[in-house]
PDB file of C-alpha atoms in Angstrom:
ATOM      1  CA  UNK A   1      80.987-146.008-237.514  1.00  0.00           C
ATOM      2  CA  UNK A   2      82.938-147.930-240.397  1.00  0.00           C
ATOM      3  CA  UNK A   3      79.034-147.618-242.445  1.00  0.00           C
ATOM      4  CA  UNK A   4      79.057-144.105-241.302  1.00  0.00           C
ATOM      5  CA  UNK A   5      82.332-142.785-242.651  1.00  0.00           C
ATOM      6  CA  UNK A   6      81.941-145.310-246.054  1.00  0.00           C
ATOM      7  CA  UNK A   7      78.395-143.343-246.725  1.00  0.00           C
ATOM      8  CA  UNK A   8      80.029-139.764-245.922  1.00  0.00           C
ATOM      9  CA  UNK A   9      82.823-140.531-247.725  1.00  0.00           C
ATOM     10  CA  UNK A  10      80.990-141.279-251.005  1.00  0.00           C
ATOM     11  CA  UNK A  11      78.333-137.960-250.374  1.00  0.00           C
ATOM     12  CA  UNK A  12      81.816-136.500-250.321  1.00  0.00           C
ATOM     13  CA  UNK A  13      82.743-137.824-254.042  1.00  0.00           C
ATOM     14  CA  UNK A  14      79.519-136.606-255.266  1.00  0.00           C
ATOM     15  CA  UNK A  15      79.496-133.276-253.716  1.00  0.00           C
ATOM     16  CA  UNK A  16      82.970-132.262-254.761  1.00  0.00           C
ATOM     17  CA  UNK A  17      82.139-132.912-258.101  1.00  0.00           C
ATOM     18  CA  UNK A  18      79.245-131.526-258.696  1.00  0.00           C
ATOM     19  CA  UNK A  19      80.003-128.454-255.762  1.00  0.00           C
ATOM     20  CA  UNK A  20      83.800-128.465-255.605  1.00  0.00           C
ATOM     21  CA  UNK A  21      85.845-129.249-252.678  1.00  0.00           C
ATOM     22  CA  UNK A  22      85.508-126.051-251.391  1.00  0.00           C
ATOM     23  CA  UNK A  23      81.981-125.764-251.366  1.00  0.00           C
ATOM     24  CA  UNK A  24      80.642-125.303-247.621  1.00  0.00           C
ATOM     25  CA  UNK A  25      78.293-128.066-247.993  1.00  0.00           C
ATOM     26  CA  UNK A  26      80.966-130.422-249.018  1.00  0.00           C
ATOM     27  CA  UNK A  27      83.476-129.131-246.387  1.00  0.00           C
ATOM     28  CA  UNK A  28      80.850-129.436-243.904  1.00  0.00           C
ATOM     29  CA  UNK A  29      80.653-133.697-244.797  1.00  0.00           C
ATOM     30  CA  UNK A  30      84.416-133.627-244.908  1.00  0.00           C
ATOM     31  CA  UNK A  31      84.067-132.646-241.300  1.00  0.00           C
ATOM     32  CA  UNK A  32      81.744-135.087-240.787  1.00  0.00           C
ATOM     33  CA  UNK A  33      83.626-137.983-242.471  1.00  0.00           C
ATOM     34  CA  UNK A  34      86.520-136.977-240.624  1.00  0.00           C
ATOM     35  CA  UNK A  35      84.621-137.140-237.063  1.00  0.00           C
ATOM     36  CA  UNK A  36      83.565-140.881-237.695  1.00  0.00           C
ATOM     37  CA  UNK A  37      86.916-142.182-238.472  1.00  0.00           C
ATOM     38  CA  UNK A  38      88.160-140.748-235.236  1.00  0.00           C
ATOM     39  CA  UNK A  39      85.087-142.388-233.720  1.00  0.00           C
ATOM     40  CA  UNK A  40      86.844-145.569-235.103  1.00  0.00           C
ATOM     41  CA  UNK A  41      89.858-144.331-233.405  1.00  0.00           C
ATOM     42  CA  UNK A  42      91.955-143.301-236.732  1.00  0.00           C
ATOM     43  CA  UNK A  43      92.715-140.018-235.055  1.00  0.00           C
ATOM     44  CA  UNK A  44      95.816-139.339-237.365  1.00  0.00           C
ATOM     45  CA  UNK A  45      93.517-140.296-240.232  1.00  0.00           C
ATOM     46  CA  UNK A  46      90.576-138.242-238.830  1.00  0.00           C
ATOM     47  CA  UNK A  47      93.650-135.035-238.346  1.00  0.00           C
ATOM     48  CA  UNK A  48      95.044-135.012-242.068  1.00  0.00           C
ATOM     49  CA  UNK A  49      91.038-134.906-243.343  1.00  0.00           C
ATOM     50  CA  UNK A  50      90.300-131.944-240.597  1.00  0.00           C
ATOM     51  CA  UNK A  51      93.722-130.200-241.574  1.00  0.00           C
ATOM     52  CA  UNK A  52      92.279-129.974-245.119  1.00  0.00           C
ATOM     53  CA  UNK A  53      88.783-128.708-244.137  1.00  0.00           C
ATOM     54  CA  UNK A  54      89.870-125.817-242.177  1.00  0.00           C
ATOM     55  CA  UNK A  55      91.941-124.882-243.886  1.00  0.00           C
ATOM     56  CA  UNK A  56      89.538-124.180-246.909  1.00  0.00           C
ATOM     57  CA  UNK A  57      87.372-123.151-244.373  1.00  0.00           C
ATOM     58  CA  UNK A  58      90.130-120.589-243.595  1.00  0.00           C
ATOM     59  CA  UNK A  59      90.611-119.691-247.152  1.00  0.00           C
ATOM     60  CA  UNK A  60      86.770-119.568-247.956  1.00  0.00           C
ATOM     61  CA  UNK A  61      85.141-118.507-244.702  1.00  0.00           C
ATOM     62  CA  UNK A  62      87.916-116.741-242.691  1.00  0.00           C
ATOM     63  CA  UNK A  63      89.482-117.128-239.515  1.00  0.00           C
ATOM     64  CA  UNK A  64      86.356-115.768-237.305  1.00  0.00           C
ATOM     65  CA  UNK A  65      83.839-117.817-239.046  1.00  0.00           C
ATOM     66  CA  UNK A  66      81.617-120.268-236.202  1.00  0.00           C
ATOM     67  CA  UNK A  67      82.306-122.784-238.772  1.00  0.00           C
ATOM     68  CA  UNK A  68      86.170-122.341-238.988  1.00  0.00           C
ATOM     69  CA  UNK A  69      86.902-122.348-235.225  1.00  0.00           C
ATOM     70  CA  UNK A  70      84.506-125.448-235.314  1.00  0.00           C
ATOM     71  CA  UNK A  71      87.181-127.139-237.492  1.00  0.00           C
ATOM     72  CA  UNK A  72      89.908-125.732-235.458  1.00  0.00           C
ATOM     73  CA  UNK A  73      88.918-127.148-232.362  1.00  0.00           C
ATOM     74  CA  UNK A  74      87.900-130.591-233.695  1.00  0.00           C
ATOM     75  CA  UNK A  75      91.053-130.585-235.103  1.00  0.00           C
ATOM     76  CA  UNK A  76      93.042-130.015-232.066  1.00  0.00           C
ATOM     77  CA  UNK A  77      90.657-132.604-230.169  1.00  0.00           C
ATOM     78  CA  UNK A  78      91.946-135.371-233.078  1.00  0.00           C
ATOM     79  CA  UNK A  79      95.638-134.166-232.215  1.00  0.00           C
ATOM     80  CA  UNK A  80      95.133-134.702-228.602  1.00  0.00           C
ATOM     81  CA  UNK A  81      93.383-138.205-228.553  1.00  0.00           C
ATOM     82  CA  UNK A  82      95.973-139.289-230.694  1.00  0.00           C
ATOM     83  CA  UNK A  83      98.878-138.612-229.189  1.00  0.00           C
ATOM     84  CA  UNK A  84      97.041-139.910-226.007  1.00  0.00           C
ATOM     85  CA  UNK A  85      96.384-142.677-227.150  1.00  0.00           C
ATOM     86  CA  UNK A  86      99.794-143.252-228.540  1.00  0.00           C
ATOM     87  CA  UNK A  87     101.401-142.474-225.319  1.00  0.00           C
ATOM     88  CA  UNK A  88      99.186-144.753-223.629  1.00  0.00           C
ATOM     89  CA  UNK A  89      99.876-147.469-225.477  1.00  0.00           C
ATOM     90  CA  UNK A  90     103.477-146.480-225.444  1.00  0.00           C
ATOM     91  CA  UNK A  91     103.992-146.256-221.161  1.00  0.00           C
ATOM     92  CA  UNK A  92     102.368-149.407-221.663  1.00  0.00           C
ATOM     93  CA  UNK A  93     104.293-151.384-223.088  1.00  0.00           C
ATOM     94  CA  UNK A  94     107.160-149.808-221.284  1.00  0.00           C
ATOM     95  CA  UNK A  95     105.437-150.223-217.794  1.00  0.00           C
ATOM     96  CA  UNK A  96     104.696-153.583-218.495  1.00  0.00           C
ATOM     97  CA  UNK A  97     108.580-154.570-219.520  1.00  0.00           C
ATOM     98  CA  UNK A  98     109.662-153.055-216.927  1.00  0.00           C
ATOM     99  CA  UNK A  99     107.493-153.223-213.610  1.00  0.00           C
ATOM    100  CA  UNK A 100     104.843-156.395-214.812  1.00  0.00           C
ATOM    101  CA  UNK A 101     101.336-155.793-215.855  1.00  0.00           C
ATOM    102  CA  UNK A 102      99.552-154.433-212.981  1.00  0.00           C
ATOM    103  CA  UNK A 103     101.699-151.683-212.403  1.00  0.00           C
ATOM    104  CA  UNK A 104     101.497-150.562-216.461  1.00  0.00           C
ATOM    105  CA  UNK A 105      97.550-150.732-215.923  1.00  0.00           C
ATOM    106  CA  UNK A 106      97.626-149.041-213.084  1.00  0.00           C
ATOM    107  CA  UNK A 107     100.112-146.343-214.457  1.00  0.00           C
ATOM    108  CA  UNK A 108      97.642-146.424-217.546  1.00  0.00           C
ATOM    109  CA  UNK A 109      94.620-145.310-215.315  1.00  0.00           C
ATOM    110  CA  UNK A 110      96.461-142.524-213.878  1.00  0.00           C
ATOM    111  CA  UNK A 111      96.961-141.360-217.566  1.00  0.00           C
ATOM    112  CA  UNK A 112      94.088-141.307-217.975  1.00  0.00           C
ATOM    113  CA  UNK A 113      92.828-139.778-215.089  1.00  0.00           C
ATOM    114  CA  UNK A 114      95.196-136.793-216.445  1.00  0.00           C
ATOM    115  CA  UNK A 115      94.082-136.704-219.517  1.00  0.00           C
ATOM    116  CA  UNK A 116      90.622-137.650-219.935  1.00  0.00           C
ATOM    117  CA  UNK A 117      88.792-137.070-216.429  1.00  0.00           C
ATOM    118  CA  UNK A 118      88.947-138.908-212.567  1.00  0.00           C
ATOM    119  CA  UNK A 119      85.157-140.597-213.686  1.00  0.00           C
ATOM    120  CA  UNK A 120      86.316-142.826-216.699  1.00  0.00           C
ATOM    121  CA  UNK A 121      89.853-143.842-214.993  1.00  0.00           C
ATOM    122  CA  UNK A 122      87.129-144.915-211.744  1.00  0.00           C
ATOM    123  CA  UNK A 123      85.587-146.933-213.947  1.00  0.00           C
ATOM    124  CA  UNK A 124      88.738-148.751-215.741  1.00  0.00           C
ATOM    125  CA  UNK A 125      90.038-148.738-212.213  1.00  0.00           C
ATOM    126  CA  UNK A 126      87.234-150.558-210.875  1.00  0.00           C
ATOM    127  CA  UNK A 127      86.732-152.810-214.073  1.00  0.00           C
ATOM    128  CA  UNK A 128      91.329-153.705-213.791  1.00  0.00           C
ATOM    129  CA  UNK A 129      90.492-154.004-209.865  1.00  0.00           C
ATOM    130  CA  UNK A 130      87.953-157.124-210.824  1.00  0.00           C
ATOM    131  CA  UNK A 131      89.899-158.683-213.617  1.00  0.00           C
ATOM    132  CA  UNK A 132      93.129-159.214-211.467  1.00  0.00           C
ATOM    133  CA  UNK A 133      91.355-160.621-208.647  1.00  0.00           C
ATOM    134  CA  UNK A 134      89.718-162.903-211.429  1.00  0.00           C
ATOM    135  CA  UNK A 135      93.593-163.302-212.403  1.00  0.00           C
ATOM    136  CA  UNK A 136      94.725-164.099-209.060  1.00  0.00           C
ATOM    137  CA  UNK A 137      91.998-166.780-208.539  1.00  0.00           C
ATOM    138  CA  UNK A 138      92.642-168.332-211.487  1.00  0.00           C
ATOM    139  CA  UNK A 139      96.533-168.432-210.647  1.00  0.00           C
ATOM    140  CA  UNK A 140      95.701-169.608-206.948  1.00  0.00           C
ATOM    141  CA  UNK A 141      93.395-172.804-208.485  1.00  0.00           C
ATOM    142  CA  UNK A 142      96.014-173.663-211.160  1.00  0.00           C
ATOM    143  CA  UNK A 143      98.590-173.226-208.524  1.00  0.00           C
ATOM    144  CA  UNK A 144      96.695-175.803-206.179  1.00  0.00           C
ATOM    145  CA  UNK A 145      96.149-178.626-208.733  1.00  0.00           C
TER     146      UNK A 145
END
């Protein structure tokens, strides 16, 4: 994705000079420069670039345009996965000060159940599930030399 958003971002350059920024095909690989640098997880990043296309898409398309509520959307999506993200990271850390590590990942997966669907937190779930009994074993040898 990091190739992806470096080539977008210099069709970007080129197209905003020669079409100007608000030029649909240059909004259009704003959009998609801003969609992989969330793929890389920059969501706030990813946001701030979004903000800008819609709203020239606003200005230049209106409100009811497929391509405008496109933006909005997207947008909204960035907004969401980042502040998941953030609180995730932020219970935590909080989780794990407070209650140890298992309970924060556990606390983590039910997140993300909320958030983000039961079938990915299954999978984390069962993924955590084998790495602490991994953890455990590895505690019980070292405990037994």
């Amino acid at each position: 994705f990091i190739g992806a958003a470096a080539a977008y971002l210099d069709t970007l350059k080129q197209q905003q000079e020669v079409l100007g920024v608000r030029h649909p095909l240059a909004l259009h690989t704003a959009a998609n420069y801003a969609t992989s640098v969330a793929a890389q997880g920059l969501f706030a990043d990813a946001a701030e670039t979004l903000a800008t296309v819609l709203a020239a898409r606003r200005a230049t398309l209106g409100h009811d345009h497929p391509d405008t509520r496109h933006a909005a959307l997207s947008l909204n999506d960035f907004v969401v996965a980042g502040g998941a993200v953030s609180a995730l990271k932020q219970a935590l850390e909080l989780r794990a000060d407070a209650h140890g590590l298992q309970d924060a990942v556990l606390d983590a997966l039910t997140l993300i159940a909320d958030h983000r669907g039961a079938a990915v937190a299954g999978v984390l779930r069962d993924l955590s599930n084998a790495s602490l009994i991994r953890l455990k074993k590895m505690a019980e040898t070292n405990s037994a030399l």
